[in-house]
Amino acid sequence: QARTAPAGLLFPVQNQVRNVMDLSGIWNFQMDPNDEGERSGWARSLPSPRPIAVPCSWNELFDDAKNYLGTSWYLLETWVPQSWRGQKIFIRPGSANYAAKLWINGKLAGEHLGGHLPFAADIPQLLNFDKSNTIAIQLENKQVPERVPSGPSKAGGIFAGLFGQYPETTYDFFPYAGLHRQVLLFSVPETHITDVTVNTRITGSDGIVNVSVSASGNYNGKGMIRLDGADTSLNFRSGTAEAEIRVRNAKLWRPGAPNLYPLTLSLVDGSTVRDSYSLDIGIRTIEVRGTTLLLNGEPIKLTGFGKHEDFAVNGRGFNLPVVIRDYELMKWVGANSFRTSHYPYSEEAMQLADKLGFLVIDEIPAVSLNFGDSDEVIEARAVQCRQQLTELIARDKNHPSVIMWSVANEPMAGNPLAGGAPPKAVEAGSRFFKSMYEFTRNLDRTRPVTLVGVQGGPPEWLTIFDVACINRYYGWYLLGGRLEAADQALEKELDDLNKLLGKPIIMTEFGADTLPGMHSQPDEMWSEEYQVEILRRYLDIAARKPYMAGMQVWNFADFKTGQGIMRTAGMNYKGVFTRDRRPKMAASFLRSRWALK
Ligand code: BDP
């Protein structure tokens, strides 16, 4: 039967007692449109495989796989070092989108739902050490209503029913499928650290670092924390230990000064190190006071973008050079933040946000949930949301860069463009979000929780959360071409919302599709001038509203979508940069506002 180990959510590290082996490279691949592979033993060998890159989306690699979201198989033959024998060994796909099943030497070793968070299976008893091993991962990304993100359902939505995008999705990005991040094999000692939670506070000029650690097998024994050159001892009782450490004259973490402290934990037995784990931590606080967001007790306004993990040929596959280039360009523009729209990003992206000083709104893939659907479907999605929130917070809780959890993007009660929100759907959404809010707060009391609201969506949902994020398209989907009227409508709505909510509001999306090189005087929709103008007007309005805690442009770069009449050439052109990261006029404009001001 399936065994999926939660322990694998700690990012695997290589050190004197732990090992990591990256299985990136050429794997064998075969599509299985008739779902015959499992019966026919494809977990041991594929009848007619072709080579594929891991990590990568399959859709951009093979012509016959472009719109294919059904079952596919990935196989790899690999050796495991004999020196790992006697250790706990896990296999850990970082992102297998969406439903994955994993076999080791023909034996089922794990299963997972959810395409953007790691899972780990405990596999030593299935491995050979004297010959090679067959690793098989079966994967599909069928668009199913009960999943998160959901496939097209009864209630429809903007992108599914109305504009009929192909492949059919409820959301506005290409439903890339594949092993999108590295598959790691890693080993840890039999008795090992299974989890670490670091929380920080500030008193005067000192930082207080609270560390709680879990260890396997109800470990009772000694441990050690090394932080800022000092050792603190830990006493484990039934697998847990806690310590509070004061860092004098702490160098706080913030954008512009992303100070990190290396922290090393170990389980010790006399002078023997039984296990050891290291991570970088940042000392900072984040809180909401009235309509203000406070970082280290000081008001902070977010500047930046909604993004996507998207690039030519790779699709949604992990691409470290692009991740680093994007940070460079965001710095150049003067952005201090981004949202992981519309799913958790790679672990490397989060580590780099810590190192480079970006504030992150960290989002699960709950995009376009529709509460016009049946109670059963809504409950099935709630299960998926809770699982993804649990995994996300377990994975990302120690990143100083992460300042907020976003439980959903643009949930809807029926179709917002069709007008009217059926009260039953609004109530179903209110119940759902109250419970998601509580659920998230129970997992992490140190960060605000938010919801990203759709234009025309029920404002009562925003009242449930600590911070209100909103996406607005006055001047584009509404009042296109009429920027004066768009200004007035926006300004009025913002003031009304502020009266209703009395909490920080972040505009997490605003912008206009813009064809690079298309110019017009006077400005006209789709031109680079129009994009600059719309951004200028939104920024000017927000600057006059003290309750606006941030402005994130949609989108950082042009990105791939399905095909349809709403999306020119299967692309969303709201990027400030093109898909290959060339600046449109809007990039220099934003730079003049944010970096050079
Ligand atoms: C919002 C969505 C986003 C879309 C964007 C757009 O949150 O995913 O890409 O608007 O239409 O509906 O460009």
XYZ file of C-alpha atoms and ligand atoms in Angstrom:
610
model
C 0.000 0.000 0.000
C 0.969 3.648 -0.353
C 3.242 5.282 2.186
C 3.837 9.007 1.923
C 6.081 10.468 4.572
C 5.485 14.030 5.763
C 9.084 14.206 7.012
C 10.223 15.037 3.520
C 8.900 18.578 3.627
C 12.130 19.835 5.187
C 14.357 20.862 2.282
C 16.931 18.051 1.894
C 20.504 19.063 2.654
C 23.891 17.461 2.156
C 26.170 17.430 5.197
C 28.388 15.057 7.184
C 25.500 12.719 8.052
C 22.836 13.405 5.423
C 22.979 12.784 1.676
C 21.169 14.154 -1.363
C 21.192 12.820 -4.914
C 19.530 14.880 -7.633
C 17.857 12.665 -10.232
C 17.482 15.485 -12.784
C 18.398 14.505 -16.310
C 17.138 12.236 -19.069
C 14.274 9.953 -18.061
C 12.174 7.609 -20.187
C 8.697 8.834 -20.974
C 5.506 7.435 -22.412
C 1.956 8.730 -22.654
C -0.733 6.305 -21.566
C -4.001 7.642 -23.039
C -5.827 4.335 -22.445
C -4.657 4.017 -18.820
C -3.226 0.582 -19.465
C 0.233 1.042 -17.970
C -0.556 -0.005 -14.429
C -2.074 -3.380 -15.505
C 0.630 -3.917 -18.090
C 3.631 -3.513 -15.809
C 4.872 -0.155 -17.108
C 6.164 0.524 -13.599
C 8.997 -1.910 -14.479
C 9.550 -1.008 -18.118
C 7.876 1.031 -20.830
C 6.957 -0.631 -24.158
C 8.004 2.296 -26.369
C 9.663 5.027 -24.349
C 11.183 8.259 -25.602
C 13.662 10.428 -23.742
C 12.384 13.402 -21.744
C 14.002 16.118 -19.621
C 13.375 16.225 -15.878
C 12.498 18.802 -14.692
C 10.288 20.119 -17.499
C 6.682 20.236 -18.687
C 5.965 17.613 -21.312
C 3.643 19.891 -23.308
C 6.295 22.036 -24.980
C 8.597 19.142 -25.848
C 6.536 16.860 -28.066
C 4.029 17.908 -30.741
C 1.595 15.137 -29.844
C 1.786 16.070 -26.141
C 1.035 19.783 -26.469
C -2.537 19.642 -25.181
C -2.246 16.246 -23.512
C -3.082 16.181 -19.801
C -3.805 12.466 -19.388
C -1.760 9.738 -17.759
C 1.948 9.553 -18.561
C 4.877 7.566 -17.206
C 8.389 8.600 -16.270
C 11.000 5.909 -15.663
C 14.607 6.092 -14.521
C 17.226 3.423 -13.806
C 19.509 4.541 -11.017
C 21.981 3.213 -8.475
C 21.891 4.055 -4.810
C 25.284 4.223 -3.061
C 26.004 1.296 -0.754
C 27.182 3.779 1.864
C 23.507 4.813 2.295
C 22.567 1.354 3.545
C 21.200 1.467 7.092
C 19.962 5.042 6.679
C 16.409 6.217 6.149
C 16.060 6.846 2.418
C 13.376 8.943 0.785
C 12.444 9.820 -2.749
C 11.079 13.344 -3.092
C 9.532 14.818 -6.237
C 9.529 18.597 -5.745
C 6.545 19.189 -8.021
C 4.656 16.451 -9.855
C 1.643 18.061 -11.509
C -1.062 16.909 -10.569
C -1.825 13.338 -9.468
C 1.271 11.196 -8.964
C 1.898 7.538 -8.169
C 5.357 6.297 -7.489
C 6.868 2.805 -7.832
C 10.277 1.537 -6.809
C 11.315 -1.697 -8.525
C 7.686 -2.402 -9.385
C 6.363 -1.816 -5.844
C 3.996 1.045 -5.113
C 5.830 3.446 -2.783
C 3.727 6.613 -2.644
C 0.906 8.676 -4.037
C 0.245 12.391 -4.023
C -2.307 14.925 -5.171
C -1.409 18.548 -5.806
C 1.059 19.727 -8.395
C 3.305 22.306 -6.743
C 4.445 20.948 -3.396
C 6.936 18.221 -2.580
C 6.103 14.838 -1.184
C 8.429 12.149 0.040
C 8.136 8.400 0.233
C 10.159 6.324 2.657
C 11.731 3.613 0.490
C 14.836 1.856 1.871
C 13.222 -1.585 2.084
C 12.318 -1.370 -1.615
C 15.814 -0.511 -2.831
C 18.610 -2.632 -4.244
C 22.150 -1.719 -3.249
C 23.898 -4.351 -5.367
C 22.168 -3.527 -8.632
C 20.335 -0.621 -10.182
C 16.779 0.421 -9.270
C 13.798 1.301 -11.440
C 11.963 4.416 -10.383
C 8.581 4.937 -12.047
C 6.309 7.940 -11.656
C 2.849 7.911 -13.158
C 1.376 11.355 -13.559
C -1.722 13.047 -14.903
C -3.123 16.568 -14.866
C -6.742 15.942 -15.783
C -8.935 18.961 -15.160
C -11.276 17.520 -12.544
C -13.876 19.682 -10.727
C -12.963 18.225 -7.297
C -9.304 19.220 -7.604
C -7.514 22.453 -6.716
C -7.192 24.148 -9.133
C -10.526 22.800 -10.291
C -11.430 21.603 -13.710
C -14.456 22.979 -15.514
C -17.595 22.350 -13.481
C -21.298 23.013 -13.491
C -20.892 26.599 -12.314
C -18.385 27.310 -15.061
C -16.287 30.412 -14.692
C -14.651 33.061 -16.765
C -12.162 30.974 -18.649
C -13.958 27.630 -18.889
C -17.509 28.187 -20.101
C -17.562 31.750 -21.254
C -14.425 32.145 -23.312
C -13.930 28.453 -23.987
C -10.180 28.267 -23.762
C -8.424 25.125 -25.078
C -7.284 23.090 -23.203
C -10.347 23.787 -21.093
C -9.407 25.165 -17.685
C -11.070 27.379 -15.101
C -7.980 29.597 -14.992
C -5.880 31.798 -17.231
C -2.583 29.944 -17.554
C -1.538 26.910 -19.540
C -2.218 23.698 -17.605
C 1.341 22.455 -17.950
C 1.911 18.880 -16.813
C 5.008 16.951 -15.861
C 7.734 16.545 -13.282
C 8.252 20.262 -12.864
C 10.978 20.275 -10.256
C 13.863 18.033 -9.278
C 13.241 14.531 -8.045
C 15.614 14.002 -5.123
C 16.764 10.892 -3.369
C 17.965 11.699 0.112
C 19.085 9.871 3.186
C 19.011 10.747 6.866
C 20.239 8.835 9.913
C 17.793 6.391 11.510
C 17.260 8.896 14.344
C 16.840 12.225 12.647
C 15.388 15.697 12.812
C 11.954 15.618 11.171
C 10.862 19.227 11.506
C 12.041 22.665 12.597
C 9.979 25.761 13.265
C 11.693 29.108 13.768
C 9.813 32.188 14.971
C 11.361 35.542 15.722
C 10.487 38.609 17.794
C 12.269 41.858 18.418
C 12.850 43.500 21.802
C 14.806 46.738 21.737
C 17.843 46.059 19.614
C 17.810 42.300 20.306
C 16.195 39.522 18.356
C 14.484 36.635 20.150
C 14.639 33.435 18.144
C 12.290 30.654 19.150
C 13.217 27.260 17.746
C 11.141 24.130 18.105
C 12.459 20.865 16.764
C 10.989 17.421 16.243
C 12.984 14.249 15.965
C 11.999 10.775 14.884
C 11.237 7.763 17.077
C 10.161 9.765 20.160
C 13.797 10.685 20.593
C 14.822 11.350 24.194
C 18.276 12.786 24.288
C 20.494 15.751 23.694
C 20.609 18.247 20.899
C 22.375 21.457 20.040
C 21.610 24.693 18.240
C 24.390 26.840 16.822
C 23.289 30.398 16.048
C 25.320 33.589 15.783
C 28.458 31.827 17.009
C 26.839 30.531 20.212
C 25.681 27.043 21.166
C 22.438 26.355 23.009
C 21.648 22.875 24.210
C 18.374 21.092 23.607
C 16.735 18.393 25.706
C 14.400 16.211 23.687
C 11.405 14.644 25.421
C 9.330 12.244 23.316
C 10.729 13.634 20.096
C 10.404 17.370 20.722
C 12.561 20.161 22.085
C 12.374 23.913 22.198
C 14.725 26.805 22.859
C 14.599 30.548 22.954
C 17.772 32.349 21.970
C 18.554 36.027 22.318
C 20.629 37.559 19.536
C 22.096 40.789 20.840
C 22.085 43.775 18.484
C 20.363 41.678 15.895
C 20.765 42.575 12.256
C 17.139 42.468 11.185
C 15.930 41.062 7.873
C 14.193 43.389 5.420
C 14.217 44.282 1.702
C 17.380 46.263 1.055
C 19.103 44.590 4.031
C 18.218 40.902 3.898
C 20.384 39.816 6.822
C 20.393 36.081 7.357
C 21.826 34.012 10.180
C 22.912 30.435 9.577
C 21.302 28.121 12.122
C 22.498 24.564 12.656
C 20.641 21.965 14.680
C 22.067 18.655 15.758
C 21.191 15.560 17.704
C 24.210 14.644 19.797
C 25.323 11.657 21.789
C 28.398 12.645 23.797
C 30.760 13.871 21.112
C 28.982 12.004 18.296
C 26.732 13.984 15.958
C 23.797 11.678 15.209
C 22.012 14.095 12.878
C 22.496 17.650 11.751
C 20.398 20.105 9.768
C 21.114 23.700 8.698
C 19.036 26.533 7.394
C 19.322 30.308 7.068
C 16.969 32.320 9.205
C 16.015 35.988 9.244
C 14.985 37.962 12.300
C 11.911 40.015 11.486
C 8.304 40.584 12.451
C 5.251 41.141 10.292
C 1.957 42.438 11.613
C -1.157 44.350 10.717
C -2.128 47.463 12.661
C -5.293 49.179 11.479
C -4.871 49.711 7.748
C -1.096 49.441 7.915
C 1.234 46.545 7.324
C 4.254 46.651 9.629
C 7.593 44.993 8.937
C 9.824 45.100 12.018
C 7.361 47.559 13.499
C 7.650 50.000 10.592
C 5.051 50.662 7.888
C 5.832 48.940 4.617
C 4.240 49.335 1.184
C 4.634 46.500 -1.289
C 5.825 47.253 -4.805
C 6.096 44.482 -7.316
C 4.280 41.897 -9.342
C 2.151 38.861 -9.694
C 4.271 36.311 -11.522
C 4.152 32.876 -13.073
C 6.609 30.034 -13.338
C 6.590 30.071 -17.118
C 9.172 30.106 -19.866
C 9.487 28.970 -23.471
C 10.263 25.261 -23.956
C 10.606 24.611 -20.192
C 6.942 25.417 -19.662
C 6.526 25.312 -15.902
C 9.725 23.277 -15.441
C 12.226 24.578 -12.882
C 14.640 26.971 -14.563
C 17.159 28.418 -12.111
C 18.717 30.924 -14.547
C 15.259 32.420 -15.191
C 14.541 32.565 -11.464
C 17.763 34.513 -10.899
C 17.231 36.748 -13.940
C 13.733 37.612 -12.700
C 15.085 38.723 -9.336
C 17.691 40.847 -11.118
C 14.993 42.510 -13.225
C 12.680 42.994 -10.237
C 15.558 44.726 -8.413
C 16.209 46.921 -11.450
C 12.568 48.004 -11.471
C 12.582 48.622 -7.722
C 10.123 45.897 -6.747
C 10.281 44.743 -3.142
C 7.709 41.965 -3.380
C 5.789 39.449 -5.450
C 2.938 37.000 -5.118
C 3.395 33.332 -6.002
C 0.377 33.527 -8.292
C -1.253 31.028 -8.615
C 0.591 28.197 -6.869
C 3.643 27.650 -4.654
C 6.953 28.353 -6.406
C 10.158 26.343 -6.263
C 12.034 26.047 -2.988
C 15.043 27.717 -4.622
C 12.858 30.716 -5.519
C 11.915 31.026 -1.850
C 15.532 30.692 -0.671
C 16.535 33.424 -3.119
C 13.721 35.683 -1.878
C 15.294 35.335 1.588
C 18.794 36.050 0.300
C 17.845 38.928 -1.993
C 15.269 40.554 0.256
C 11.867 40.150 -1.389
C 8.551 40.014 0.461
C 6.416 37.123 -0.704
C 2.670 36.547 -0.630
C 2.660 32.747 -0.701
C -0.381 31.248 -2.429
C -1.897 27.779 -2.806
C -3.318 26.795 -6.227
C -6.902 27.588 -5.226
C -7.601 29.702 -8.283
C -11.137 30.382 -9.542
C -12.949 28.240 -6.946
C -16.634 28.558 -7.782
C -19.163 28.420 -4.953
C -22.007 27.971 -7.388
C -21.000 24.286 -7.417
C -22.560 21.533 -5.308
C -21.731 21.089 -1.605
C -19.984 17.771 -2.326
C -17.681 19.338 -4.903
C -16.957 22.279 -2.589
C -16.134 19.896 0.288
C -13.809 17.846 -1.931
C -11.944 21.061 -2.798
C -11.801 22.017 0.887
C -9.930 18.762 1.570
C -7.443 19.612 -1.171
C -7.031 23.186 0.086
C -6.356 22.032 3.639
C -3.781 19.536 2.411
C -2.036 22.126 0.258
C -2.049 24.737 3.049
C -0.582 22.174 5.436
C 2.155 21.216 2.986
C 2.878 24.813 1.968
C 3.216 26.051 5.525
C 5.339 23.037 6.471
C 7.609 23.767 3.503
C 7.815 27.569 3.685
C 7.224 28.535 7.333
C 10.871 29.326 8.061
C 11.370 31.785 5.195
C 11.620 35.365 6.445
C 10.597 36.464 2.948
C 7.164 34.900 3.335
C 4.998 37.548 4.988
C 1.515 36.305 4.186
C -0.426 33.190 3.216
C -2.968 33.519 0.428
C -5.680 30.871 0.606
C -7.239 31.571 -2.806
C -7.192 33.711 -5.929
C -10.419 35.052 -7.402
C -13.016 32.737 -5.903
C -16.433 33.304 -7.406
C -20.079 32.930 -6.517
C -21.477 32.013 -9.885
C -20.128 34.073 -12.755
C -18.976 37.577 -11.721
C -19.258 38.923 -15.255
C -22.797 37.580 -15.598
C -23.655 39.830 -12.626
C -25.347 38.932 -9.377
C -24.032 36.508 -6.806
C -26.582 33.920 -5.626
C -26.845 34.292 -1.810
C -26.484 30.526 -1.333
C -23.142 30.593 -3.143
C -21.974 33.649 -1.201
C -22.842 31.889 2.063
C -21.114 28.679 0.996
C -18.026 30.761 0.247
C -18.221 32.563 3.591
C -18.352 29.251 5.461
C -15.506 27.867 3.395
C -13.258 30.893 3.900
C -13.964 31.257 7.606
C -12.839 27.693 8.052
C -9.769 28.156 5.770
C -8.827 31.287 7.701
C -9.028 29.459 11.058
C -7.214 26.465 9.633
C -4.341 28.617 8.362
C -4.061 30.652 11.569
C -3.873 27.428 13.559
C -0.923 26.314 11.463
C 0.855 29.675 11.748
C -0.079 32.456 14.139
C 2.840 34.665 13.093
C 1.716 35.747 9.633
C -1.349 37.511 8.269
C -3.670 35.460 6.088
C -5.257 36.870 2.973
C -7.637 36.152 0.133
C -7.292 37.618 -3.350
C -10.684 38.910 -4.464
C -11.968 39.074 -8.028
C -13.485 42.236 -9.459
C -17.216 42.053 -8.825
C -16.773 39.269 -6.254
C -18.532 39.271 -2.849
C -16.840 41.846 -0.573
C -17.986 39.923 2.529
C -15.370 37.265 1.823
C -12.649 39.915 2.197
C -13.902 40.838 5.666
C -12.804 37.419 6.982
C -9.082 37.947 6.405
C -6.292 40.027 8.003
C -5.365 41.761 4.742
C -7.569 42.245 1.683
C -5.928 41.581 -1.654
C -7.893 42.646 -4.710
C -7.462 42.312 -8.479
C -8.928 45.182 -10.497
C -9.217 45.703 -14.242
C -10.960 49.048 -14.674
C -9.646 50.334 -17.990
C -9.289 46.819 -19.352
C -12.136 44.302 -18.910
C -14.361 47.131 -17.719
C -14.250 50.645 -19.174
C -11.601 49.645 -21.691
C -10.165 52.668 -23.440
C -11.901 55.040 -21.000
C -9.186 55.733 -18.475
C -10.789 58.842 -16.964
C -13.940 56.906 -16.161
C -11.822 53.966 -14.982
C -10.009 56.247 -12.521
C -13.256 57.444 -11.033
C -14.718 53.966 -10.706
C -11.525 52.656 -9.102
C -11.187 55.515 -6.656
C -14.789 55.179 -5.546
C -14.577 51.444 -5.113
C -11.366 51.686 -3.092
C -12.827 54.244 -0.706
C -15.976 52.157 -0.281
C -13.942 49.038 0.386
C -11.819 50.839 2.938
C -14.960 51.936 4.768
C -16.237 48.391 4.805
C -12.963 46.656 5.696
C -10.751 49.006 7.716
C -7.697 46.840 7.026
C -4.716 47.030 4.666
C -5.643 46.606 1.010
C -3.120 45.326 -1.498
C -3.860 45.527 -5.188
C -2.430 42.192 -6.276
C -3.377 42.584 -9.949
C -3.890 45.502 -12.304
C -2.676 46.034 -15.836
C -3.401 45.697 -19.509
C -2.497 43.292 -22.298
C 0.263 44.934 -24.292
C 1.776 43.821 -27.567
C 5.497 44.595 -27.432
C 6.400 47.096 -30.129
C 2.812 48.248 -30.617
C 2.716 52.025 -30.166
C -0.036 54.605 -30.421
C -0.517 58.320 -29.917
C -2.921 59.004 -28.309
C -2.633 55.838 -26.298
C -4.923 52.973 -27.227
C -5.614 49.559 -25.717
C -2.896 46.947 -26.453
C -0.228 49.630 -26.988
C 2.813 50.116 -24.784
C 1.653 53.693 -24.127
C -1.699 52.458 -22.802
C -0.008 50.034 -20.411
C 2.172 52.845 -19.023
C -0.843 55.115 -18.682
C -3.006 52.583 -16.869
C -0.185 51.729 -14.444
C 0.537 55.429 -13.861
C -3.084 56.149 -13.022
C -3.453 53.207 -10.627
C -0.196 54.081 -8.848
C -1.220 57.736 -8.539
C -4.571 56.818 -7.048
C -3.033 54.331 -4.614
C -0.449 56.912 -3.515
C -3.316 59.104 -2.287
C -4.845 56.280 -0.211
C -3.010 55.587 3.058
C -4.868 52.280 3.440
C -3.342 50.912 0.217
C -0.531 48.700 1.510
C 0.819 47.575 -1.821
C 0.629 47.594 -5.586
C 1.580 44.501 -7.572
C 1.284 44.762 -11.342
C -0.190 41.899 -13.347
C 2.077 40.478 -14.669
C 5.852 40.510 -14.372
C 6.204 38.837 -17.792
C 4.020 37.655 -20.666
C 2.997 34.050 -20.143
C 1.422 31.100 -21.932
C -2.291 30.415 -21.717
C -4.675 28.103 -23.525
C -5.868 29.007 -27.007
C -8.973 31.091 -27.475
C -10.408 34.366 -28.667
C -9.477 36.072 -25.382
C -5.790 35.365 -25.650
C -3.776 36.443 -28.679
C -1.542 33.586 -29.848
C -2.176 31.634 -26.660
C -0.487 34.273 -24.522
C -1.443 36.648 -21.766
C 0.352 39.867 -22.778
C -0.022 41.768 -19.518
C 3.692 41.367 -18.858
C 5.850 44.372 -18.109
C 8.557 42.189 -19.619
C 8.116 39.922 -22.611
C 8.223 36.181 -22.128
C 11.960 36.273 -22.935
C 12.412 39.060 -20.362
C 12.848 42.126 -22.591
C 11.435 45.292 -21.040
C 8.341 46.951 -22.444
C 8.026 50.720 -21.927
C 6.167 50.016 -18.693
C 9.316 48.505 -17.159
C 11.203 51.807 -17.365
C 8.132 53.639 -16.161
C 7.872 51.442 -13.054
C 11.596 51.836 -12.495
C 11.196 55.617 -12.533
C 8.490 55.274 -9.864
C 10.014 52.608 -7.678
C 13.777 52.440 -8.105
C 14.749 56.011 -9.016
C 12.266 57.993 -6.937
C -7.296 37.512 -13.191
C -6.539 36.278 -12.772
C -5.270 36.052 -13.569
C -5.479 36.438 -15.002
C -5.774 37.920 -15.074
C -6.008 38.377 -16.502
O -6.269 36.259 -11.398
O -4.877 34.715 -13.425
O -4.371 36.120 -15.795
O -6.887 38.244 -14.290
O -7.148 38.312 -16.958
O -8.555 37.086 -13.571
O -5.057 38.774 -17.176
